[in-house]
Coordinates of C-alpha atoms in Angstrom, one line a residue:
Chain A
N1 CA 31.9 16.7 46.9
A2 CA 29.6 14.5 44.9
G3 CA 31.4 15.0 41.6
V4 CA 29.2 14.3 38.5
T5 CA 25.8 12.9 39.2
Q6 CA 23.4 11.5 36.6
T7 CA 19.7 10.5 36.9
P8 CA 18.1 8.2 36.2
K9 CA 20.4 5.2 36.3
F10 CA 18.1 3.1 34.1
Q11 CA 15.3 4.0 31.8
V12 CA 13.0 2.2 29.3
L13 CA 11.1 4.2 26.7
K14 CA 8.8 3.5 23.9
T15 CA 9.5 4.8 20.4
G16 CA 8.3 8.4 20.1
Q17 CA 8.4 9.2 23.8
S18 CA 10.4 12.1 25.1
M19 CA 12.5 12.4 28.2
T20 CA 15.3 14.3 29.9
L21 CA 18.5 12.9 31.2
Q22 CA 19.8 14.9 34.2
C23 CA 23.4 15.8 34.9
A24 CA 24.8 17.9 37.6
Q25 CA 28.3 18.7 38.9
D26 CA 29.5 20.5 42.0
M27 CA 33.1 21.2 41.0
N28 CA 32.3 24.6 39.3
H29 CA 33.7 23.4 36.0
E30 CA 32.8 25.5 33.0
Y31 CA 33.0 22.7 30.4
M32 CA 30.5 19.9 30.4
S33 CA 29.6 17.3 27.8
W34 CA 27.4 14.3 26.9
Y35 CA 28.6 11.1 25.3
R36 CA 26.9 7.9 24.2
Q37 CA 28.7 4.6 24.4
D38 CA 27.8 1.7 22.1
P39 CA 29.6 -1.7 21.8
G40 CA 32.7 -1.6 19.7
M41 CA 32.5 2.2 19.2
G42 CA 34.0 3.8 22.3
L43 CA 32.3 7.0 23.4
R44 CA 30.9 9.5 20.9
L45 CA 30.3 13.2 21.8
I46 CA 26.7 14.3 21.5
H47 CA 26.8 17.9 22.7
Y48 CA 29.1 20.0 24.8
S49 CA 29.0 23.4 26.7
V50 CA 31.9 25.7 27.5
G51 CA 29.9 27.7 30.0
A52 CA 26.4 28.8 31.0
G53 CA 24.4 29.9 28.0
I54 CA 26.8 28.3 25.5
T55 CA 26.3 24.9 23.8
D56 CA 27.6 23.3 20.7
Q57 CA 27.2 20.1 18.7
G58 CA 29.5 17.1 18.9
E59 CA 29.9 14.1 16.6
V60 CA 26.3 12.7 16.9
P61 CA 23.9 15.5 17.9
N62 CA 20.8 14.5 15.8
G63 CA 17.8 13.7 18.0
Y64 CA 19.2 15.4 21.1
N65 CA 18.8 18.8 22.6
V66 CA 20.7 20.5 25.4
S67 CA 20.7 23.7 27.4
R68 CA 23.0 25.2 30.0
S69 CA 21.2 27.7 32.2
T70 CA 23.5 27.2 35.2
T71 CA 27.1 26.1 35.6
E72 CA 26.0 23.1 37.6
D73 CA 23.4 21.5 35.4
F74 CA 23.5 20.2 31.8
P75 CA 20.4 18.2 30.9
L76 CA 20.1 16.1 27.7
R77 CA 16.7 15.9 26.0
L78 CA 15.5 13.2 23.7
L79 CA 12.7 14.8 21.7
S80 CA 11.2 11.6 20.1
A81 CA 13.0 8.5 21.2
A82 CA 14.1 5.9 18.5
P83 CA 15.5 2.4 19.0
S84 CA 18.8 3.7 17.5
Q85 CA 19.1 5.8 20.7
T86 CA 19.4 2.7 22.9
S87 CA 22.7 3.2 24.5
V88 CA 24.6 4.1 27.7
Y89 CA 24.8 7.9 28.2
F90 CA 27.6 9.5 30.1
C91 CA 27.9 13.1 31.3
A92 CA 31.3 14.6 32.0
S93 CA 32.7 17.8 33.3
R94 CA 36.2 19.1 32.6
E95 CA 38.7 20.8 34.7
T96 CA 41.2 22.9 32.8
S97 CA 43.7 24.7 34.9
G98 CA 47.4 25.5 34.3
L99 CA 48.5 22.1 35.5
S100 CA 45.5 19.9 34.9
D101 CA 43.2 18.8 32.1
T102 CA 40.9 16.2 33.5
Q103 CA 37.4 15.0 32.5
Y104 CA 35.3 13.5 35.3
F105 CA 32.6 11.2 34.2
G106 CA 29.3 10.4 35.8
P107 CA 28.1 6.8 36.4
G108 CA 26.0 6.7 33.3
T109 CA 22.3 6.3 32.3
R110 CA 21.4 3.0 30.6
L111 CA 18.6 3.8 28.1
T112 CA 16.5 1.2 26.2
V113 CA 14.1 2.3 23.5
L114 CA 11.5 -0.3 22.5
Chain B
T1 CA 34.8 5.9 10.6
Q2 CA 36.6 6.2 13.9
L3 CA 39.2 8.9 14.2
L4 CA 41.2 6.8 16.6
E5 CA 41.7 3.1 16.2
Q6 CA 42.8 0.9 19.1
S7 CA 44.4 -2.5 19.0
P8 CA 43.9 -5.1 20.1
Q9 CA 40.2 -5.0 20.7
F10 CA 40.4 -7.8 23.2
L11 CA 43.3 -9.1 25.2
S12 CA 43.4 -11.9 27.7
I13 CA 46.7 -12.6 29.5
Q14 CA 48.1 -14.3 32.6
E15 CA 49.0 -12.5 35.7
G16 CA 52.6 -11.3 35.5
E17 CA 52.8 -10.9 31.7
N18 CA 53.5 -7.6 30.0
L19 CA 51.3 -6.0 27.3
T20 CA 51.0 -3.0 25.0
V21 CA 47.8 -1.4 23.7
Y22 CA 48.0 0.9 20.7
C23 CA 46.0 4.0 19.7
N24 CA 46.5 5.2 16.1
S25 CA 45.1 7.9 13.9
S26 CA 46.0 9.8 10.7
S27 CA 45.1 13.1 12.5
V28 CA 47.3 15.2 14.7
F29 CA 46.1 15.8 18.3
S30 CA 46.9 18.6 20.7
S31 CA 46.6 16.2 23.6
L32 CA 45.8 12.6 24.2
Q33 CA 44.3 10.9 27.2
W34 CA 44.0 7.4 28.4
Y35 CA 41.1 6.1 30.5
R36 CA 40.2 2.9 32.3
Q37 CA 36.5 1.9 32.6
E38 CA 35.1 -0.7 35.0
P39 CA 31.8 -2.5 34.1
G40 CA 28.8 -0.3 35.0
E41 CA 30.9 2.8 35.7
G42 CA 32.1 5.8 33.8
P43 CA 35.7 6.1 32.5
V44 CA 38.4 7.3 34.9
L45 CA 41.3 9.4 33.6
L46 CA 44.7 7.7 33.9
V47 CA 47.0 10.2 32.1
T48 CA 47.1 13.2 29.7
V49 CA 50.0 13.6 27.3
V50 CA 50.5 16.8 25.3
T51 CA 54.1 16.8 23.9
G52 CA 55.2 14.7 20.9
G53 CA 57.5 12.0 22.2
E54 CA 56.4 12.4 25.8
V55 CA 56.6 9.4 28.1
K56 CA 54.7 9.3 31.4
K57 CA 54.8 6.5 34.0
L58 CA 52.1 5.7 36.5
K59 CA 53.4 2.8 38.6
R60 CA 53.5 -0.2 36.3
L61 CA 51.8 1.7 33.4
T62 CA 53.9 3.6 30.8
F63 CA 52.3 5.9 28.3
Q64 CA 53.9 7.3 25.2
F65 CA 52.7 10.0 22.8
G66 CA 54.1 9.6 19.2
D67 CA 56.6 12.1 17.9
A68 CA 54.1 13.3 15.3
R69 CA 51.2 13.4 17.9
K70 CA 49.2 11.0 15.8
D71 CA 49.5 7.9 18.0
S72 CA 50.0 6.7 21.5
S73 CA 50.7 3.5 23.4
L74 CA 50.0 2.1 26.8
H75 CA 52.4 -0.5 28.2
I76 CA 51.6 -2.5 31.4
T77 CA 54.4 -4.4 33.1
A78 CA 53.6 -7.5 35.2
A79 CA 49.9 -7.2 34.8
Q80 CA 47.7 -7.9 37.8
P81 CA 44.0 -9.0 38.0
G82 CA 43.2 -5.4 39.2
D83 CA 44.3 -4.1 35.8
T84 CA 41.3 -5.8 34.2
G85 CA 39.0 -3.3 32.5
L86 CA 38.3 -1.4 29.3
Y87 CA 41.1 0.9 28.3
L88 CA 40.1 3.9 26.1
C89 CA 42.3 6.5 24.4
A90 CA 40.8 9.9 23.6
G91 CA 42.4 12.7 21.5
E92 CA 41.6 16.4 21.3
L93 CA 42.2 18.1 17.9
N94 CA 43.9 21.5 17.6
T95 CA 40.4 23.0 17.1
G96 CA 39.8 22.2 20.7
N97 CA 36.8 21.4 22.9
Q98 CA 36.0 18.0 21.4
F99 CA 37.5 14.7 22.5
Y100 CA 37.4 11.8 20.1
F101 CA 37.5 8.4 21.7
G102 CA 39.1 5.2 20.4
T103 CA 37.2 2.0 20.0
G104 CA 38.6 0.6 23.3
T105 CA 40.7 -2.4 24.4
S106 CA 39.1 -4.9 26.8
L107 CA 41.8 -6.4 29.0
T108 CA 41.3 -9.5 31.2
V109 CA 44.2 -10.5 33.5
I110 CA 43.8 -14.1 34.7
P111 CA 45.1 -14.9 38.2

């Protein structure tokens, strides 16, 4: 059981470049989400998905796209990177059963946009 | 503006001391979670509270959800260096499916 995996771990982009941050989970969780973490602001929700084929916007969705073609994968796309998108990005999957409500976070992707 | 405010933002204490971290909002939450995050890693869930007034204990950590489900506190007894980390609260509104995180409390326990 690998849990939640994210690639790459580090990335440097130039303004205007595009890229995809990968996220995968092997726990068969329906709910997955993407957050960004900036100093002094905690984590902010970018997009989330409650199952394959279903996505919705969080607090800060502008500049990001997501898709959910399978239960396991939830990639985050930056269409045209901007310096304001320099941040640490975390993917999470959520287990909601009768006795448990737990979010499992990946190790993060540290993105710098020059 | 943050939906959840945490205080204090930074806390540095000696090993063996007690401390309390607060998480406050004007919104009502259906559930509230506390996480601890180590440098370079993702947050790890410590506890979920769902009932107003609920108290949960995890070894030396005591979590309380306010009666009105607008606030929560985390109390650590006899802090140890291993408790060092960033503590985050996160609340889910009744509308569901979105967690709002607090600003975080960075705790350092000095041996």
